[in-house]
C-alpha positions as a Python dict, from the first residue, in 0.01 Angstrom:
ca = {
    (1, 'M'): (0, 0, 0),
    (2, 'T'): (-55, -262, 268),
    (3, 'A'): (-344, -435, 88),
    (4, 'L'): (-674, -446, 363),
    (5, 'V'): (-760, -810, 370),
    (6, 'L'): (-459, -1029, 284),
    (7, 'A'): (-608, -1360, 348),
    (8, 'L'): (-969, -1488, 551),
    (9, 'P'): (-858, -1513, 935),
    (10, 'L'): (-783, -1097, 869),
    (11, 'A'): (-1104, -1007, 692),
    (12, 'L'): (-1303, -1059, 1066),
    (13, 'P'): (-1042, -824, 1257),
    (14, 'S'): (-1007, -564, 958),
    (15, 'L'): (-1402, -519, 1029),
    (16, 'A'): (-1367, -584, 1411),
    (17, 'A'): (-1162, -208, 1439),
    (18, 'M'): (-1456, -19, 1241),
    (19, 'R'): (-1615, -1, 1604),
    (20, 'G'): (-1253, 236, 1685),
    (21, 'H'): (-1297, 601, 1720),
    (22, 'D'): (-1273, 645, 1388),
    (23, 'A'): (-1193, 495, 1068),
    (24, 'A'): (-1006, 693, 847),
    (25, 'E'): (-708, 467, 811),
    (26, 'L'): (-852, 205, 732),
    (27, 'V'): (-1031, 458, 456),
    (28, 'E'): (-690, 557, 341),
    (29, 'Q'): (-600, 159, 238),
    (30, 'S'): (-884, 77, 35),
    (31, 'Q'): (-846, -42, -296),
    (32, 'C'): (-1127, 212, -335),
    (33, 'A'): (-1327, 520, -224),
    (34, 'V'): (-1559, 730, -230),
    (35, 'R'): (-1760, 1049, -174),
    (36, 'A'): (-2118, 799, -165),
    (37, 'R'): (-2449, 817, 4),
    (38, 'I'): (-2613, 500, 68),
    (39, 'V'): (-2939, 390, -86),
    (40, 'E'): (-2998, -5, 39),
    (41, 'R'): (-2958, -164, 276),
    (42, 'T'): (-3042, -535, 402),
    (43, 'D'): (-2998, -793, 639),
    (44, 'H'): (-2739, -1076, 571),
    (45, 'E'): (-2703, -1373, 750),
    (46, 'T'): (-2563, -1647, 479),
    (47, 'G'): (-2251, -1695, 532),
    (48, 'A'): (-2044, -1731, 827),
    (49, 'V'): (-2046, -1373, 958),
    (50, 'A'): (-2402, -1203, 981),
    (51, 'G'): (-2351, -878, 861),
    (52, 'I'): (-2508, -644, 593),
    (53, 'R'): (-2532, -577, 254),
    (54, 'A'): (-2588, -175, 161),
    (55, 'R'): (-2576, -46, -161),
    (56, 'A'): (-2455, 319, -192),
    (57, 'E'): (-2418, 546, -474),
    (58, 'V'): (-2086, 751, -621),
    (59, 'G'): (-2074, 1078, -589),
    (60, 'E'): (-1699, 1165, -640),
    (61, 'T'): (-1408, 891, -673),
    (62, 'L'): (-1127, 989, -435),
    (63, 'W'): (-898, 692, -611),
    (64, 'G'): (-932, 341, -776),
    (65, 'E'): (-1214, 220, -969),
    (66, 'C'): (-1590, 185, -857),
    (67, 'A'): (-1892, 126, -1073),
    (68, 'P'): (-2178, 461, -988),
    (69, 'S'): (-2346, 269, -785),
    (70, 'F'): (-2241, -88, -618),
    (71, 'V'): (-2275, -354, -266),
    (72, 'F'): (-2072, -353, -19),
    (73, 'F'): (-2043, -616, 292),
    (74, 'Y'): (-1969, -534, 676),
    (75, 'A'): (-2072, -720, 949),
    (76, 'R'): (-2358, -578, 1233),
    (77, 'S'): (-2094, -564, 1447),
    (78, 'A'): (-1848, -330, 1275),
    (79, 'G'): (-2064, -87, 1129),
    (80, 'G'): (-2433, -103, 1280),
    (81, 'D'): (-2640, 156, 1186),
    (82, 'R'): (-2373, 426, 1191),
    (83, 'L'): (-2359, 395, 831),
    (84, 'E'): (-2657, 611, 753),
    (85, 'G'): (-2604, 883, 615),
    (86, 'E'): (-2632, 1092, 280),
    (87, 'D'): (-2279, 1194, 253),
    (88, 'L'): (-2001, 975, 314),
    (89, 'V'): (-1640, 838, 184),
    (90, 'I'): (-1635, 481, 192),
    (91, 'G'): (-1367, 306, 125),
    (92, 'V'): (-1420, -52, -29),
    (93, 'A'): (-1158, -362, -109),
    (94, 'E'): (-1238, -676, -306),
    (95, 'L'): (-1301, -1019, -177),
    (96, 'G'): (-1107, -1343, -311),
    (97, 'E'): (-1307, -1566, -366),
    (98, 'A'): (-1230, -1830, -49),
    (99, 'Q'): (-1315, -1497, 148),
    (100, 'R'): (-1699, -1442, -70),
    (101, 'V'): (-1719, -1770, -21),
    (102, 'Y'): (-1664, -1748, 383),
    (103, 'L'): (-1910, -1512, 388),
    (104, 'G'): (-2235, -1576, 171),
    (105, 'L'): (-2130, -1302, -64),
    (106, 'E'): (-2197, -1238, -484),
    (107, 'A'): (-1935, -1197, -748),
    (108, 'G'): (-1872, -804, -794),
    (109, 'D'): (-1972, -709, -398),
    (110, 'Y'): (-1671, -529, -193),
    (111, 'L'): (-1593, -577, 146),
    (112, 'L'): (-1573, -238, 405),
    (113, 'A'): (-1240, -135, 455),
    (114, 'G'): (-1394, 219, 651),
    (115, 'A'): (-1669, 458, 620),
    (116, 'L'): (-1688, 815, 785),
    (117, 'P'): (-1921, 1124, 710),
    (118, 'A'): (-1748, 1339, 432),
    (119, 'S'): (-1606, 1685, 440),
    (120, 'D'): (-1437, 1843, 101),
    (121, 'A'): (-1147, 1877, 382),
    (122, 'L'): (-1143, 1534, 441),
    (123, 'C'): (-1170, 1414, 117),
    (124, 'A'): (-863, 1664, 20),
    (125, 'A'): (-676, 1594, 228),
    (126, 'L'): (-763, 1156, 278),
    (127, 'R'): (-588, 1210, -135),
    (128, 'V'): (-256, 1387, 5),
    (129, 'L'): (-249, 1083, 283),
    (130, 'R'): (-275, 840, -5),
    (131, 'S'): (-14, 971, -168),
    (132, 'D'): (166, 908, 103),
    (133, 'P'): (382, 1220, 170),
    (134, 'G'): (689, 1339, 336),
    (135, 'H'): (730, 1464, 671),
    (136, 'D'): (639, 1815, 619),
    (137, 'A'): (332, 1764, 489),
    (138, 'L'): (188, 1538, 693),
    (139, 'L'): (330, 1837, 948),
    (140, 'G'): (128, 2098, 803),
    (141, 'L'): (-201, 1861, 800),
    (142, 'L'): (-126, 1862, 1222),
    (143, 'D'): (-149, 2190, 1227),
    (144, 'E'): (-550, 2276, 1408),
    (145, 'G'): (-523, 2652, 1193),
    (146, 'A'): (-511, 2475, 910),
    (147, 'Q'): (-677, 2142, 919),
    (148, 'P'): (-932, 2150, 1136),
    (149, 'D'): (-1120, 1800, 1090),
    (150, 'A'): (-963, 1572, 1347),
    (151, 'R'): (-1033, 1296, 1148),
    (152, 'V'): (-735, 1394, 910),
    (153, 'R'): (-513, 1503, 1208),
    (154, 'R'): (-496, 1182, 1369),
    (155, 'Q'): (-425, 1000, 1053),
    (156, 'A'): (-145, 1222, 962),
    (157, 'F'): (9, 1179, 1308),
    (158, 'R'): (-36, 767, 1273),
    (159, 'Q'): (148, 794, 932),
    (160, 'L'): (402, 1027, 1092),
    (161, 'S'): (443, 828, 1402),
    (162, 'G'): (494, 528, 1210),
    (163, 'G'): (837, 632, 1040),
    (164, 'I'): (970, 867, 1406),
    (165, 'A'): (892, 587, 1615),
    (166, 'P'): (1146, 353, 1541),
    (167, 'R'): (1392, 567, 1368),
    (168, 'P'): (1391, 855, 1654),
    (169, 'D'): (1429, 1178, 1427),
    (170, 'A'): (1501, 1494, 1646),
    (171, 'E'): (1410, 1728, 1424),
    (172, 'T'): (1076, 1659, 1345),
    (173, 'L'): (1032, 1561, 1721),
    (174, 'A'): (1095, 1923, 1791),
    (175, 'A'): (866, 2058, 1552),
    (176, 'L'): (574, 1830, 1715),
    (177, 'V'): (610, 1983, 2105),
    (178, 'P'): (404, 2279, 1936),
    (179, 'L'): (182, 2103, 1833),
    (180, 'A'): (97, 1901, 2081),
    (181, 'E'): (51, 2210, 2338),
    (182, 'R'): (-199, 2367, 2101),
    (183, 'E'): (-400, 2024, 1969),
    (184, 'P'): (-724, 2015, 2115),
    (185, 'D'): (-839, 1641, 2024),
    (186, 'A'): (-807, 1501, 2363),
    (187, 'E'): (-726, 1223, 2139),
    (188, 'L'): (-495, 1292, 1952),
    (189, 'A'): (-285, 1451, 2202),
    (190, 'A'): (-254, 1146, 2441),
    (191, 'A'): (-87, 1044, 2130),
    (192, 'Y'): (130, 1329, 2074),
    (193, 'L'): (289, 1194, 2454),
    (194, 'A'): (290, 873, 2402),
    (195, 'L'): (559, 948, 2137),
    (196, 'F'): (699, 1182, 2334),
    (197, 'G'): (753, 854, 2605),
    (198, 'A'): (821, 617, 2352),
    (199, 'T'): (1109, 761, 2172),
    (200, 'R'): (1229, 890, 2556),
    (201, 'Y'): (1218, 1300, 2399),
    (202, 'A'): (1330, 1487, 2671),
    (203, 'P'): (1237, 1857, 2554),
    (204, 'A'): (868, 1706, 2566),
    (205, 'V'): (885, 1697, 2953),
    (206, 'P'): (714, 2086, 3008),
    (207, 'V'): (432, 1977, 2746),
    (208, 'V'): (397, 1659, 2938),
    (209, 'I'): (388, 1795, 3252),
    (210, 'R'): (100, 2117, 3164),
    (211, 'R'): (-109, 1888, 2988),
    (212, 'L'): (-95, 1635, 3334),
    (213, 'V'): (-177, 1865, 3570),
    (214, 'A'): (-436, 2055, 3397),
    (215, 'A'): (-828, 2063, 3476),
    (216, 'A'): (-966, 1853, 3274),
    (217, 'N'): (-925, 1489, 3358),
    (218, 'D'): (-956, 1344, 2983),
    (219, 'A'): (-741, 1122, 2781),
    (220, 'A'): (-478, 1363, 2747),
    (221, 'A'): (-418, 1422, 3109),
    (222, 'E'): (-456, 987, 3098),
    (223, 'G'): (-188, 1006, 2870),
    (224, 'A'): (86, 1246, 3034),
    (225, 'V'): (84, 1016, 3363),
    (226, 'R'): (148, 703, 3072),
    (227, 'A'): (432, 910, 2963),
    (228, 'F'): (599, 1099, 3252),
    (229, 'P'): (759, 775, 3377),
    (230, 'K'): (930, 716, 3087),
    (231, 'L'): (1083, 1070, 3101),
    (232, 'A'): (1156, 1127, 3409),
    (233, 'T'): (1443, 1330, 3590),
    (234, 'P'): (1466, 1452, 3889),
    (235, 'Q'): (1398, 1777, 3828),
    (236, 'A'): (1116, 1629, 3669),
    (237, 'V'): (962, 1492, 3922),
    (238, 'R'): (1044, 1782, 4183),
    (239, 'E'): (833, 2070, 3937),
    (240, 'L'): (513, 1772, 3976),
    (241, 'A'): (594, 1813, 4365),
    (242, 'A'): (542, 2221, 4338),
    (243, 'V'): (271, 2157, 4152),
    (244, 'Y'): (127, 1886, 4448),
    (245, 'G'): (40, 2117, 4709),
    (246, 'D'): (-233, 2352, 4572),
    (247, 'A'): (-352, 2087, 4281),
    (248, 'P'): (-719, 1971, 4327),
    (249, 'L'): (-739, 1568, 4426),
    (250, 'D'): (-764, 1474, 4134),
    (251, 'V'): (-474, 1612, 3991),
    (252, 'K'): (-237, 1547, 4326),
    (253, 'T'): (-407, 1174, 4207),
    (254, 'R'): (-271, 1137, 3887),
    (255, 'I'): (72, 1284, 3995),
    (256, 'L'): (97, 1033, 4273),
    (257, 'H'): (22, 792, 3962),
    (258, 'A'): (265, 923, 3702),
    (259, 'V'): (583, 986, 4013),
    (260, 'A'): (496, 597, 4157),
    (261, 'P'): (690, 377, 3900),
    (262, 'C'): (997, 703, 3928),
    (263, 'A'): (1340, 561, 4042),
    (264, 'V'): (1456, 921, 4208),
    (265, 'P'): (1430, 995, 4582),
    (266, 'E'): (1205, 1285, 4506),
    (267, 'A'): (950, 965, 4408),
    (268, 'H'): (962, 896, 4718),
    (269, 'A'): (911, 1171, 4962),
    (270, 'L'): (613, 1253, 4782),
    (271, 'L'): (461, 948, 4790),
    (272, 'A'): (553, 932, 5141),
    (273, 'S'): (460, 1264, 5215),
    (274, 'A'): (163, 1152, 5072),
    (275, 'L'): (59, 863, 5268),
    (276, 'A'): (93, 1082, 5592),
    (277, 'A'): (-231, 1254, 5487),
    (278, 'E'): (-588, 1133, 5518),
    (279, 'K'): (-708, 1277, 5204),
    (280, 'T'): (-475, 1087, 4995),
    (281, 'A'): (-327, 786, 5169),
    (282, 'V'): (-594, 641, 4948),
    (283, 'H'): (-498, 758, 4628),
    (284, 'A'): (-79, 689, 4734),
    (285, 'L'): (-182, 340, 4825),
    (286, 'A'): (-310, 263, 4503),
    (287, 'A'): (-148, 478, 4282),
    (288, 'M'): (205, 243, 4471),
    (289, 'R'): (0, -42, 4368),
    (290, 'A'): (-55, 57, 3967),
    (291, 'A'): (308, 86, 3982),
    (292, 'G'): (397, -318, 4150),
    (293, 'L'): (590, -146, 4441),
    (294, 'T'): (563, -309, 4780),
    (295, 'M'): (279, -187, 5032),
    (296, 'P'): (395, -18, 5366),
    (297, 'A'): (423, -289, 5621),
    (298, 'A'): (180, -96, 5841),
    (299, 'L'): (-175, 116, 5719),
    (300, 'P'): (-155, 477, 5735),
    (301, 'R'): (-375, 656, 6044),
    (302, 'V'): (-685, 751, 5910),
    (303, 'R'): (-1022, 841, 6066),
    (304, 'D'): (-1233, 813, 5837),
    (305, 'P'): (-1399, 441, 5779),
    (306, 'M'): (-1529, 453, 5482),
    (307, 'R'): (-1102, 585, 5397),
    (308, 'A'): (-1006, 249, 5593),
    (309, 'Q'): (-1238, 27, 5448),
    (310, 'R'): (-1077, 206, 5068),
    (311, 'M'): (-695, 140, 5211),
    (312, 'R'): (-761, -230, 5301),
    (313, 'A'): (-890, -329, 4995),
    (314, 'V'): (-654, -137, 4820),
    (315, 'I'): (-395, -292, 5034),
    (316, 'S'): (-600, -699, 4929),
    (317, 'A'): (-545, -695, 4577),
    (318, 'A'): (-234, -581, 4537),
    (319, 'S'): (-100, -867, 4791),
    (320, 'A'): (-295, -1081, 4503),
    (321, 'R'): (-1, -1006, 4332),
    (322, 'P'): (375, -1044, 4323),
    (323, 'P'): (579, -706, 4411),
    (324, 'A'): (796, -569, 4100),
    (325, 'P'): (1112, -320, 4149),
    (326, 'F'): (1006, -5, 4040),
    (327, 'A'): (1277, 166, 3787),
    (328, 'A'): (1192, 380, 3504),
    (329, 'P'): (1596, 494, 3416),
    (330, 'A'): (1638, 925, 3372),
    (331, 'A'): (1560, 990, 3020),
    (332, 'P'): (1839, 1147, 2848),
    (333, 'D'): (1856, 1475, 2703),
    (334, 'R'): (1785, 1513, 2366),
}
C-alpha cells in the first residue's frame, strides 16, 4: 500500500487534494478507515497550517485500528464545513513526529486522509477496493446497474486504468467500451474517453464520436473533444463531418475543436468550410488557435460587426504565440 504521508512536504498536497470532486481514493489509501460521525470541531491555529481538529465517534471500522473515539486534523482550506455530518466514511493516517510538531498537534492525533458521505454500498465497495482486487472484480464495480454509487465507480476506474495505461490490454479495453457508452456520470465518462485516447484504442472511436456530438455540453463531451485527435483517422473525421451540417452551433464548435489538430485532408476541408460561413468563422479560428495552427493571411468576410471584433481578438491572441504544426498520426487498429 502506498503510504499517504511519507514526508513533511507531502502533507499539504495530500490535504489540498481533499478539494477534489470526491475523496474516495484518499480514504482507500488511509491506514485506518471508519464509518463515523463528527461530534466536535475546534479551530486549530497552532503550527504552520491553520486548520480544524475534529473528534469522531466510530460506528464501524472498515479496516485498520482506531479507538472508539479519536481526534484528527485537516487544513481548513482542504475540508471546510463539508465534513459535518451524521454518517461519514473517514480515513486517517498516523503522523510522524516531525509532521506532528510542524502542524502543532498532540500525540495521538491523526491526519485526515479523506472523508465522504457514507452508504452501505460505499463501505462494502471500499473494502473490496482496499484489497486490491483483480480486473474482473473492478469491472464488476464499474457496472452502473450493479454499483449505482458513482464514487465507487470512479475509484474502481482509477485503480483499473492505473494498470492499463502503461500496458494496454485489448481485452479489458474492449470490456470498457460498453461501460463508457452507458456511464451516466459525466466526469467518469470523460475519464473513460481519456483512457481510450491515451491507449490509441481505435475500436472506441464510435463511442467517442457519440459522446462528442451529444446535445449536453458536459464534461464527457469535452473529454471526447480531447480524445478524438488521438484516435482520428480519415474515416472518423468523415463521420464527424457528416454530422456537422445539421448539428446545433455548440456541437459544431466541439467538432471543429476535435478535428483541428487532425493532420488529414478531411479535417482541413471541414475547417475551410467553417471559415467560409459567417456563423462559424469565429469558432473555426478559435479551434485553429487552440490547435496551434497558423491563422489565415486574410480574415474571413463577415457582415456582423460583433463577429468581426471577436474575429480580430482571436487573431490577435493567436499572433501572441508562435504557431505549431498540427500532427496527429492516424491511430492503428487494435
